[in-house]
Short mmCIF file of C-alpha atoms and ligand atoms in Angstrom, two decimals:
data_model
loop_
_atom_site.label_atom_id
_atom_site.label_comp_id
_atom_site.label_asym_id
_atom_site.label_seq_id
_atom_site.Cartn_x
_atom_site.Cartn_y
_atom_site.Cartn_z
CA UNK A 1 105.92 90.80 -6.40
CA UNK A 2 106.92 88.13 -3.92
CA UNK A 3 106.77 88.82 -0.19
CA UNK A 4 110.55 88.52 0.25
CA UNK A 5 111.36 90.99 -2.52
CA UNK A 6 108.67 93.42 -1.36
CA UNK A 7 109.80 93.22 2.25
CA UNK A 8 113.50 93.85 1.49
CA UNK A 9 112.63 96.64 -0.96
CA UNK A 10 110.52 98.42 1.67
CA UNK A 11 113.31 97.90 4.19
CA UNK A 12 115.96 99.35 1.86
CA UNK A 13 113.65 102.25 0.89
CA UNK A 14 113.08 103.11 4.54
CA UNK A 15 116.81 103.03 5.28
CA UNK A 16 117.56 105.15 2.18
CA UNK A 17 114.87 107.64 3.25
CA UNK A 18 116.37 107.81 6.75
CA UNK A 19 119.87 108.23 5.22
CA UNK A 20 118.54 111.00 2.91
CA UNK A 21 116.95 112.88 5.81
CA UNK A 22 120.11 112.47 7.85
CA UNK A 23 122.16 113.77 4.90
CA UNK A 24 119.92 116.87 4.66
CA UNK A 25 120.19 117.51 8.40
CA UNK A 26 123.95 116.89 8.26
CA UNK A 27 124.34 119.29 5.29
CA UNK A 28 122.48 122.12 7.04
CA UNK A 29 124.19 121.71 10.41
CA UNK A 30 127.63 121.14 8.86
CA UNK A 31 127.36 124.36 6.78
CA UNK A 32 126.70 126.45 9.93
CA UNK A 33 129.33 124.52 11.86
CA UNK A 34 132.00 125.11 9.20
CA UNK A 35 131.18 128.83 8.90
CA UNK A 36 131.34 129.19 12.71
CA UNK A 37 134.65 127.39 12.97
CA UNK A 38 136.16 129.61 10.21
CA UNK A 39 134.91 132.68 12.10
CA UNK A 40 136.37 131.28 15.35
CA UNK A 41 139.73 130.78 13.61
CA UNK A 42 139.61 134.38 12.36
CA UNK A 43 138.71 135.71 15.85
CA UNK A 44 141.65 133.81 17.35
CA UNK A 45 143.99 135.24 14.68
CA UNK A 46 142.58 138.76 15.30
CA UNK A 47 143.07 138.48 19.08
CA UNK A 48 146.60 137.28 18.55
CA UNK A 49 147.20 140.18 16.16
CA UNK A 50 145.77 142.69 18.73
CA UNK A 51 147.92 141.18 21.52
CA UNK A 52 151.09 141.51 19.44
CA UNK A 53 150.18 145.11 18.58
CA UNK A 54 149.72 145.86 22.36
CA UNK A 55 153.22 144.52 22.96
CA UNK A 56 154.59 146.68 20.11
CA UNK A 57 152.82 149.74 21.59
CA UNK A 58 154.27 148.99 25.00
CA UNK A 59 157.83 148.64 23.69
CA UNK A 60 157.22 151.29 21.01
CA UNK A 61 158.84 148.86 18.65
CA UNK A 62 156.72 147.85 15.64
CA UNK A 63 159.57 145.75 14.23
CA UNK A 64 158.44 142.77 16.39
CA UNK A 65 155.27 142.59 14.27
CA UNK A 66 157.18 141.78 11.05
CA UNK A 67 157.47 137.94 11.52
CA UNK A 68 153.70 137.60 12.26
CA UNK A 69 152.96 139.88 9.27
CA UNK A 70 154.91 137.44 7.11
CA UNK A 71 152.81 134.52 8.45
CA UNK A 72 149.54 136.41 7.78
CA UNK A 73 150.53 137.22 4.20
CA UNK A 74 150.85 133.51 3.42
CA UNK A 75 147.17 132.99 4.30
CA UNK A 76 145.36 133.06 0.90
CA UNK A 77 141.96 133.98 2.40
CA UNK A 78 143.31 137.15 4.03
CA UNK A 79 142.78 140.40 2.03
CA UNK A 80 144.74 142.57 4.44
CA UNK A 81 145.48 143.22 8.13
CA UNK A 82 146.27 146.59 9.66
CA UNK A 83 147.15 148.35 12.90
CA UNK A 84 145.88 151.94 13.32
CA UNK A 85 146.67 154.47 16.06
CA UNK A 86 143.93 156.37 17.93
CA UNK A 87 143.95 159.13 15.28
CA UNK A 88 143.31 156.55 12.52
CA UNK A 89 146.80 156.65 11.01
CA UNK A 90 148.03 153.37 9.57
CA UNK A 91 151.00 152.17 11.67
CA UNK A 92 151.35 148.68 10.16
CA UNK A 93 149.69 147.18 7.05
CA UNK A 94 150.19 144.10 4.89
CA UNK A 95 150.44 146.59 2.01
CA UNK A 96 153.58 148.65 2.94
CA UNK A 97 152.47 151.54 0.60
CA UNK A 98 149.61 152.39 2.96
CA UNK A 99 151.79 152.75 6.10
CA UNK A 100 151.72 156.33 7.49
CA UNK A 101 148.57 157.30 5.61
CA UNK A 102 145.27 158.12 7.39
CA UNK A 103 142.77 155.19 7.22
CA UNK A 104 140.40 155.55 4.33
CA UNK A 105 137.07 153.56 4.76
CA UNK A 106 136.83 153.20 0.96
CA UNK A 107 139.65 150.63 1.22
CA UNK A 108 137.10 148.31 2.92
CA UNK A 109 134.79 148.04 -0.11
CA UNK A 110 134.28 144.84 -2.07
CA UNK A 111 133.38 141.31 -0.98
CA UNK A 112 135.25 141.41 2.34
CA UNK A 113 134.63 139.90 5.80
CA UNK A 114 136.14 142.57 8.10
CA UNK A 115 136.74 142.16 11.85
CA UNK A 116 138.27 144.73 14.18
CA UNK A 117 139.45 144.76 17.80
CA UNK A 118 140.86 147.45 20.13
CA UNK A 119 144.60 147.51 21.00
CA UNK A 120 144.85 148.05 24.79
CA UNK A 121 147.81 149.59 26.60
CA UNK A 122 147.60 149.67 30.42
CA UNK A 123 143.81 149.36 30.24
CA UNK A 124 143.66 152.28 27.80
CA UNK A 125 142.86 152.09 24.11
CA UNK A 126 146.03 152.68 22.14
CA UNK A 127 144.53 152.05 18.70
CA UNK A 128 142.76 149.27 16.77
CA UNK A 129 143.55 146.33 14.56
CA UNK A 130 141.67 145.26 11.43
CA UNK A 131 141.63 141.97 9.61
CA UNK A 132 139.79 141.52 6.31
CA UNK A 133 139.12 138.17 4.63
CA UNK A 134 138.15 137.66 0.97
CA UNK A 135 134.44 136.58 0.99
CA UNK A 136 134.65 134.35 -2.13
CA UNK A 137 137.77 132.57 -0.80
CA UNK A 138 136.06 131.87 2.52
CA UNK A 139 132.96 130.55 0.78
CA UNK A 140 134.88 128.28 -1.59
CA UNK A 141 136.88 126.92 1.39
CA UNK A 142 133.55 126.20 3.15
CA UNK A 143 132.21 124.46 0.04
CA UNK A 144 135.35 122.35 -0.35
CA UNK A 145 135.25 121.19 3.26
CA UNK A 146 131.51 120.53 3.02
CA UNK A 147 131.94 118.47 -0.17
CA UNK A 148 134.65 116.39 1.53
CA UNK A 149 132.42 115.76 4.57
CA UNK A 150 129.39 114.95 2.38
CA UNK A 151 131.46 112.42 0.39
CA UNK A 152 132.40 110.64 3.60
CA UNK A 153 128.80 110.76 4.81
CA UNK A 154 127.54 109.41 1.46
CA UNK A 155 129.94 106.50 1.69
CA UNK A 156 128.69 105.64 5.18
CA UNK A 157 125.02 106.02 4.11
CA UNK A 158 125.52 103.82 1.01
CA UNK A 159 127.20 101.12 3.13
CA UNK A 160 124.34 101.34 5.66
CA UNK A 161 121.73 100.98 2.85
CA UNK A 162 123.57 97.98 1.37
CA UNK A 163 123.77 96.32 4.80
CA UNK A 164 120.06 97.13 5.36
CA UNK A 165 119.19 95.54 2.01
CA UNK A 166 121.10 92.37 2.86
CA UNK A 167 119.65 92.24 6.39
CA UNK A 168 116.17 92.91 4.87
CA UNK A 169 116.65 90.06 2.41
CA UNK A 170 117.76 87.67 5.14
CA UNK A 171 114.84 88.72 7.36
CA UNK A 172 112.36 88.50 4.48
CA UNK A 173 113.66 85.07 3.50
CA UNK A 174 113.32 83.98 7.12
CA UNK A 175 109.65 85.03 7.11
CA UNK A 176 108.69 84.20 3.51
CA UNK A 177 110.16 80.68 3.41
CA UNK A 178 108.07 79.19 6.25
CA UNK A 179 105.03 81.10 4.96
CA UNK A 180 105.56 79.50 1.55
CA UNK A 181 105.77 76.06 3.18
CA UNK A 182 102.52 76.77 5.08
CA UNK A 183 100.82 78.01 1.87
CA UNK A 184 101.94 74.93 -0.11
CA UNK A 185 100.80 72.65 2.72
CA UNK A 186 97.43 74.39 2.93
CA UNK A 187 97.04 74.01 -0.85
CA UNK A 188 97.76 70.27 -0.68
CA UNK A 189 95.35 69.81 2.24
CA UNK A 190 92.76 71.85 0.31
CA UNK A 191 93.24 69.54 -2.69
CA UNK A 192 92.27 66.61 -0.49
CA UNK A 193 95.72 65.35 0.57
CA UNK A 194 94.52 65.10 4.15
CA UNK A 195 97.50 62.98 5.20
CA UNK A 196 99.87 65.88 4.44
CA UNK A 197 101.47 67.62 7.43
CA UNK A 198 103.28 70.96 7.44
CA UNK A 199 106.74 70.41 8.88
CA UNK A 200 107.62 73.64 10.67
CA UNK A 201 108.84 73.61 14.26
CA UNK A 202 108.70 77.20 15.53
CA UNK A 203 107.21 78.84 18.58
CA UNK A 204 106.17 82.07 16.84
CA UNK A 205 102.93 82.95 14.98
CA UNK A 206 104.01 81.01 11.86
CA UNK A 207 104.61 77.91 13.99
CA UNK A 208 101.14 78.32 15.54
CA UNK A 209 99.62 78.73 12.05
CA UNK A 210 101.33 75.54 10.82
CA UNK A 211 100.24 73.62 13.93
CA UNK A 212 96.64 74.82 13.44
CA UNK A 213 96.67 73.66 9.81
CA UNK A 214 98.02 70.26 10.87
CA UNK A 215 95.37 69.99 13.57
CA UNK A 216 92.68 70.88 11.02
CA UNK A 217 94.03 68.32 8.50
CA UNK A 218 94.09 65.62 11.22
CA UNK A 219 90.50 66.39 12.19
CA UNK A 220 89.39 66.40 8.54
CA UNK A 221 91.20 63.12 7.94
CA UNK A 222 89.43 61.51 10.90
CA UNK A 223 86.06 62.79 9.65
CA UNK A 224 86.83 61.63 6.10
CA UNK A 225 87.73 58.14 7.32
CA UNK A 226 84.61 58.06 9.45
CA UNK A 227 82.51 59.11 6.44
CA UNK A 228 84.10 56.48 4.18
CA UNK A 229 83.62 53.79 6.80
CA UNK A 230 80.01 54.83 7.26
CA UNK A 231 79.34 54.84 3.52
CA UNK A 232 80.88 51.44 2.90
CA UNK A 233 79.15 49.85 5.90
CA UNK A 234 75.77 51.26 4.96
CA UNK A 235 76.26 50.42 1.28
CA UNK A 236 77.27 46.86 2.05
CA UNK A 237 74.31 46.41 4.33
CA UNK A 238 72.01 47.80 1.65
CA UNK A 239 73.29 45.62 -1.15
CA UNK A 240 72.13 42.24 0.16
CA UNK A 241 68.52 43.19 0.97
CA UNK A 242 68.32 44.98 -2.40
CA UNK A 243 69.52 41.87 -4.25
CA UNK A 244 66.84 39.90 -2.43
CA UNK A 245 64.14 42.41 -3.47
CA UNK A 246 65.28 42.28 -7.12
CA UNK A 247 65.60 38.50 -7.11
CA UNK A 248 62.15 37.82 -5.60
CA UNK A 249 60.56 40.56 -7.71
CA UNK A 250 61.91 39.02 -10.91
CA UNK A 251 60.91 35.58 -9.70
CA UNK A 252 57.35 36.81 -9.26
CA UNK A 253 57.34 38.45 -12.69
CA UNK A 254 58.63 35.25 -14.30
CA UNK A 255 56.09 33.12 -12.53
CA UNK A 256 54.74 30.84 -15.22
CA UNK A 257 51.72 29.65 -13.29
CA UNK A 258 50.33 33.18 -13.58
CA UNK A 259 49.42 33.37 -9.94
CA UNK A 260 50.41 37.05 -9.88
CA UNK A 261 47.48 39.24 -10.83
CA UNK A 262 48.10 41.51 -13.86
CA UNK A 263 47.34 44.65 -11.74
CA UNK A 264 50.11 43.57 -9.34
CA UNK A 265 52.53 42.64 -12.10
CA UNK A 266 52.94 46.29 -13.22
CA UNK A 267 53.64 47.44 -9.68
CA UNK A 268 56.15 44.66 -9.09
CA UNK A 269 57.96 45.71 -12.31
CA UNK A 270 58.25 49.29 -11.00
CA UNK A 271 59.50 47.93 -7.67
CA UNK A 272 62.17 45.78 -9.39
CA UNK A 273 63.23 48.64 -11.63
CA UNK A 274 63.68 50.99 -8.66
CA UNK A 275 65.45 48.37 -6.58
CA UNK A 276 67.85 47.81 -9.49
CA UNK A 277 68.55 51.53 -9.74
CA UNK A 278 69.14 51.72 -6.02
CA UNK A 279 71.51 48.77 -6.42
CA UNK A 280 73.48 50.66 -9.14
CA UNK A 281 73.61 53.72 -6.90
CA UNK A 282 74.96 51.69 -3.97
CA UNK A 283 77.54 50.01 -6.24
CA UNK A 284 78.65 53.41 -7.56
CA UNK A 285 78.99 54.83 -4.05
CA UNK A 286 80.99 51.79 -2.97
CA UNK A 287 83.23 51.99 -6.05
CA UNK A 288 83.86 55.72 -5.51
CA UNK A 289 84.72 55.10 -1.84
CA UNK A 290 87.06 52.23 -2.82
CA UNK A 291 88.79 54.35 -5.48
CA UNK A 292 89.18 57.23 -3.02
CA UNK A 293 90.71 54.94 -0.42
CA UNK A 294 93.00 53.39 -3.09
CA UNK A 295 91.46 50.00 -2.40
CA UNK A 296 90.07 49.30 -5.85
CA UNK A 297 91.75 46.20 -7.25
CA UNK A 298 92.73 45.91 -10.91
CA UNK A 299 93.82 42.82 -12.81
CA UNK A 300 95.26 44.18 -16.05
CA UNK A 301 95.43 41.71 -18.95
CA UNK A 302 95.60 42.10 -22.75
CA UNK A 303 92.08 43.05 -23.81
CA UNK A 304 90.70 42.92 -27.38
CA UNK A 305 88.60 45.98 -28.21
CA UNK A 306 86.39 43.93 -30.57
CA UNK A 307 85.30 41.92 -27.54
CA UNK A 308 84.59 45.08 -25.53
CA UNK A 309 82.50 46.42 -28.44
CA UNK A 310 80.61 43.14 -28.76
CA UNK A 311 79.69 43.20 -25.05
CA UNK A 312 78.58 46.83 -25.20
CA UNK A 313 76.46 46.31 -28.32
CA UNK A 314 74.73 43.22 -26.92
CA UNK A 315 74.06 45.03 -23.64
CA UNK A 316 72.62 48.21 -25.13
CA UNK A 317 71.25 47.30 -28.59
CA UNK A 318 67.77 46.58 -27.22
CA UNK A 319 67.54 49.96 -25.44
CA UNK A 320 68.97 51.66 -28.55
CA UNK A 321 66.37 49.99 -30.74
CA UNK A 322 63.57 51.02 -28.38
CA UNK A 323 64.84 54.63 -28.50
CA UNK A 324 65.35 54.47 -32.30
CA UNK A 325 69.00 55.40 -31.92
CA UNK A 326 71.57 53.76 -34.23
CA UNK A 327 74.28 52.13 -32.12
CA UNK A 328 77.35 50.85 -34.00
CA UNK A 329 81.03 49.99 -33.53
CA UNK A 330 84.01 50.86 -35.74
CA UNK A 331 87.05 48.90 -34.61
CA UNK A 332 90.16 49.03 -36.83
CA UNK A 333 90.82 45.43 -37.94
CA UNK A 334 93.92 43.87 -36.42
CA UNK A 335 94.05 46.48 -33.64
CA UNK A 336 96.56 45.64 -30.89
CA UNK A 337 94.98 44.63 -27.57
CA UNK A 338 95.11 47.15 -24.73
CA UNK A 339 96.37 46.47 -21.22
CA UNK A 340 93.37 46.79 -18.88
CA UNK A 341 91.19 45.08 -16.30
CA UNK A 342 88.39 43.69 -18.51
CA UNK A 343 85.58 44.06 -15.96
CA UNK A 344 86.56 47.64 -15.02
CA UNK A 345 87.07 48.69 -18.65
CA UNK A 346 83.65 47.25 -19.62
CA UNK A 347 82.15 49.25 -16.76
CA UNK A 348 83.66 52.48 -18.16
CA UNK A 349 82.48 51.79 -21.71
CA UNK A 350 79.01 50.86 -20.38
CA UNK A 351 78.79 54.17 -18.57
CA UNK A 352 79.85 56.14 -21.66
CA UNK A 353 77.39 54.29 -23.95
CA UNK A 354 74.56 54.52 -21.40
CA UNK A 355 75.24 58.27 -21.04
CA UNK A 356 75.19 58.67 -24.82
CA UNK A 357 71.86 56.79 -24.96
CA UNK A 358 70.43 58.92 -22.15
CA UNK A 359 71.26 62.21 -23.85
CA UNK A 360 70.59 61.35 -27.53
CA UNK A 361 67.08 61.81 -28.93
CA UNK A 362 65.23 59.50 -31.34
CA UNK A 363 66.81 59.28 -34.78
CA UNK A 364 70.31 60.02 -33.45
CA UNK A 365 73.36 57.79 -33.59
CA UNK A 366 76.11 56.53 -31.30
CA UNK A 367 79.47 55.20 -32.52
CA UNK A 368 81.92 53.26 -30.40
CA UNK A 369 85.27 53.46 -32.23
CA UNK A 370 88.81 52.23 -31.60
CA UNK A 371 91.95 52.90 -33.65
CA UNK A 372 95.72 53.01 -33.11
CA UNK A 373 97.30 56.30 -31.91
CA UNK A 374 101.12 56.30 -31.68
CA UNK A 375 102.03 53.80 -28.94
CA UNK A 376 98.46 53.75 -27.67
CA UNK A 377 94.92 52.90 -28.66
CA UNK A 378 92.32 55.64 -29.02
CA UNK A 379 88.81 54.57 -28.01
CA UNK A 380 85.95 56.99 -28.49
CA UNK A 381 82.22 57.15 -27.88
CA UNK A 382 80.57 59.77 -30.09
CA UNK A 383 76.90 60.69 -30.05
CA UNK A 384 74.63 63.15 -31.83
CA UNK A 385 72.84 64.14 -28.63
CA UNK A 386 72.44 67.45 -26.84
CA UNK A 387 76.20 67.79 -26.18
CA UNK A 388 78.02 69.35 -23.24
CA UNK A 389 78.31 73.18 -22.92
CA UNK A 390 81.95 74.40 -23.10
CA UNK A 391 81.85 75.90 -19.58
CA UNK A 392 80.73 72.53 -18.11
CA UNK A 393 83.42 70.46 -19.86
CA UNK A 394 86.14 71.06 -17.20
CA UNK A 395 83.79 69.87 -14.39
CA UNK A 396 82.11 66.93 -16.05
CA UNK A 397 84.38 64.35 -14.37
CA UNK A 398 83.83 65.69 -10.85
CA UNK A 399 81.88 63.71 -8.27
CA UNK A 400 78.07 64.20 -8.50
CA UNK A 401 78.49 66.64 -11.39
CA UNK A 402 75.44 66.80 -13.65
CA UNK A 403 74.91 69.52 -16.24
CA UNK A 404 71.39 70.37 -15.12
CA UNK A 405 70.37 67.85 -12.46
CA UNK A 406 66.88 69.32 -11.94
CA UNK A 407 66.02 69.40 -15.67
CA UNK A 408 67.37 65.88 -16.17
CA UNK A 409 65.26 64.57 -13.28
CA UNK A 410 62.19 66.36 -14.70
CA UNK A 411 62.78 64.64 -18.09
CA UNK A 412 62.98 61.27 -16.33
CA UNK A 413 66.73 60.89 -17.05
CA UNK A 414 68.11 58.88 -14.18
CA UNK A 415 71.62 58.86 -12.74
CA UNK A 416 73.77 59.55 -9.71
CA UNK A 417 76.44 61.74 -11.32
CA UNK A 418 79.15 59.29 -10.27
CA UNK A 419 79.66 57.39 -13.55
CA UNK A 420 82.19 59.78 -15.14
CA UNK A 421 84.05 60.31 -11.85
CA UNK A 422 84.51 56.54 -11.48
CA UNK A 423 85.38 56.21 -15.19
CA UNK A 424 88.12 58.83 -15.01
CA UNK A 425 89.69 57.40 -11.87
CA UNK A 426 89.49 53.87 -13.27
CA UNK A 427 91.10 54.80 -16.61
CA UNK A 428 93.85 56.81 -14.87
CA UNK A 429 94.51 54.01 -12.38
CA UNK A 430 94.99 51.69 -15.37
CA UNK A 431 97.54 54.06 -16.95
CA UNK A 432 95.23 55.73 -19.48
CA UNK A 433 93.64 59.12 -20.05
CA UNK A 434 90.05 60.20 -20.66
CA UNK A 435 88.67 63.49 -21.93
CA UNK A 436 85.44 64.97 -23.23
CA UNK A 437 84.99 67.26 -26.23
CA UNK A 438 82.19 68.50 -28.48
CA UNK A 439 81.50 66.06 -31.32
CA UNK A 440 81.80 67.45 -34.87
CA UNK A 441 78.41 68.83 -35.84
CA UNK A 442 76.45 68.20 -32.67
CA UNK A 443 76.67 65.94 -29.64
CA UNK A 444 79.43 64.86 -27.29
CA UNK A 445 82.55 62.74 -27.71
CA UNK A 446 84.47 60.96 -24.97
CA UNK A 447 88.01 59.90 -25.87
CA UNK A 448 90.10 57.31 -24.01
CA UNK A 449 93.80 56.67 -24.63
CA UNK A 450 94.99 53.31 -23.33
CA UNK A 451 98.44 51.73 -23.38
CA UNK A 452 98.95 48.83 -25.77
CA UNK A 453 99.59 45.44 -24.16
CA UNK A 454 103.18 44.43 -24.93
CA UNK A 455 103.64 41.03 -26.59
CA UNK A 456 104.83 38.53 -23.95
N1 ATP B 1 77.03 61.98 -23.83
C1 ATP B 1 76.61 62.96 -23.06
N2 ATP B 1 75.90 64.00 -23.60
C2 ATP B 1 75.48 65.02 -22.83
N3 ATP B 1 75.73 65.13 -21.50
C3 ATP B 1 76.42 64.14 -20.92
C4 ATP B 1 76.91 63.02 -21.65
N4 ATP B 1 77.57 62.21 -20.79
C5 ATP B 1 77.48 62.79 -19.58
N5 ATP B 1 76.78 63.93 -19.64
C6 ATP B 1 76.51 64.86 -18.53
O1 ATP B 1 77.42 64.55 -17.47
C7 ATP B 1 76.72 64.20 -16.29
C8 ATP B 1 77.53 63.22 -15.49
O2 ATP B 1 77.59 61.97 -16.11
P1 ATP B 1 77.83 60.70 -15.21
O3 ATP B 1 77.92 59.52 -16.08
O4 ATP B 1 78.96 60.99 -14.31
O5 ATP B 1 76.55 60.67 -14.32
P2 ATP B 1 75.07 60.20 -14.66
O6 ATP B 1 75.05 59.52 -15.97
O7 ATP B 1 74.18 61.37 -14.46
O8 ATP B 1 74.81 59.17 -13.50
P3 ATP B 1 75.46 57.70 -13.32
O9 ATP B 1 76.23 57.80 -12.05
O10 ATP B 1 74.30 56.80 -13.24
O11 ATP B 1 76.33 57.45 -14.50
C9 ATP B 1 75.41 63.69 -16.79
O12 ATP B 1 74.40 63.77 -15.80
C10 ATP B 1 75.12 64.64 -17.94
O13 ATP B 1 74.63 65.88 -17.42
MG1 MG B 2 76.45 57.92 -16.44
#
């Protein structure tokens, strides 16, 4: 669940919980409050009734009670009201049949709320009044009032929850949005886009976080530039002396006057071989640095695949023969030329064929093929070598990635682990795609898709 949704849900849940607790508290206190106010009303009515009865006793005229009696009878909750003299004889009663009879306590039975008060005449008791309310009527009145109040409260609580949800959403959006921007920025910086900056101008913690990320990216960018500069300077400075070593070494080996002693000749050959390898390594490092900096130059022109195949075969057929590996090309006749920089494309094919030769044992075979595929040309290098394990396939094009560097070195297989990285970048920069897959049977297959050169 996203942060915004989670945040607003928690917010709304908390408000609903608070509203629920408030509703419970309100229900309990309102029940007592309603019961008390009904009792207060009844006490007021009883006092009024006792006061009127005092007046009637004073004037000895009970007729004045008749209008109030009529009012009391209209009250549906009232069971009866009565006025008794000191001897307990009923002087006035809402039921006229009981007037004049002695008070019988059995009349009070049933679900009744009875209240009584003395009738005073010149500070002397002159009798008592009684008022009885029907219990069920009182309770249903309480319930009705309570339900009305709870409905109003519910309406207020629901509105408060809805407002809380909206406020929660707005708040969550306000927090989640900049966090999302920071997360996306951090992801881009992590992917190597060191020139990316997170554009958030705030003074709070999120603003500080964004500023720290930007600071980190700036520092990393400076270090990266410094590293690239260092690599290209050192590589450049290494290339010239290395060329001199190779050149003079080869000159000595080709010396026709045989002035170089045979015991020295072998050592010079090793020296030339190693200097050449170091030269390839330096070239690879320089190429990778150029590609990374976007400074690699391409001159795309229509390129015939038959020519590419011819170059590759002439370059590697001797090594293939020595290793007893069959190296062949299968180019569909009349295949349309591709659009590519010839030198760079040859470099890619050389790396794929040299890899295939490195990892294919004696008796194996390597096929360089090219055929049309929709609007493109599909070029593949398939070998019958040791192949690439499925879990290594996704990483094979990464910088310095070698399946088992230590084992390869122990077997005398040489390489820097930069060839496929450079190949992938080169092919993609030229508008193509490259992928690796297991070859049918055994071995590895590298497939390149290149755009066809349009006829001028
Ligand atoms: N045809 C292949 N069969 C089996 N493994 C391969 C094949 N091609 C490449 N690999 C694996 O991928 C790794 C990376 O290849 P890559 O060409 O990038 O580097 P390299 O050949 O080791 O060195 P270099 O930079 O000299 O090319 C190799 O070291 C090897 O482990
Ligand atoms: Mg290689």
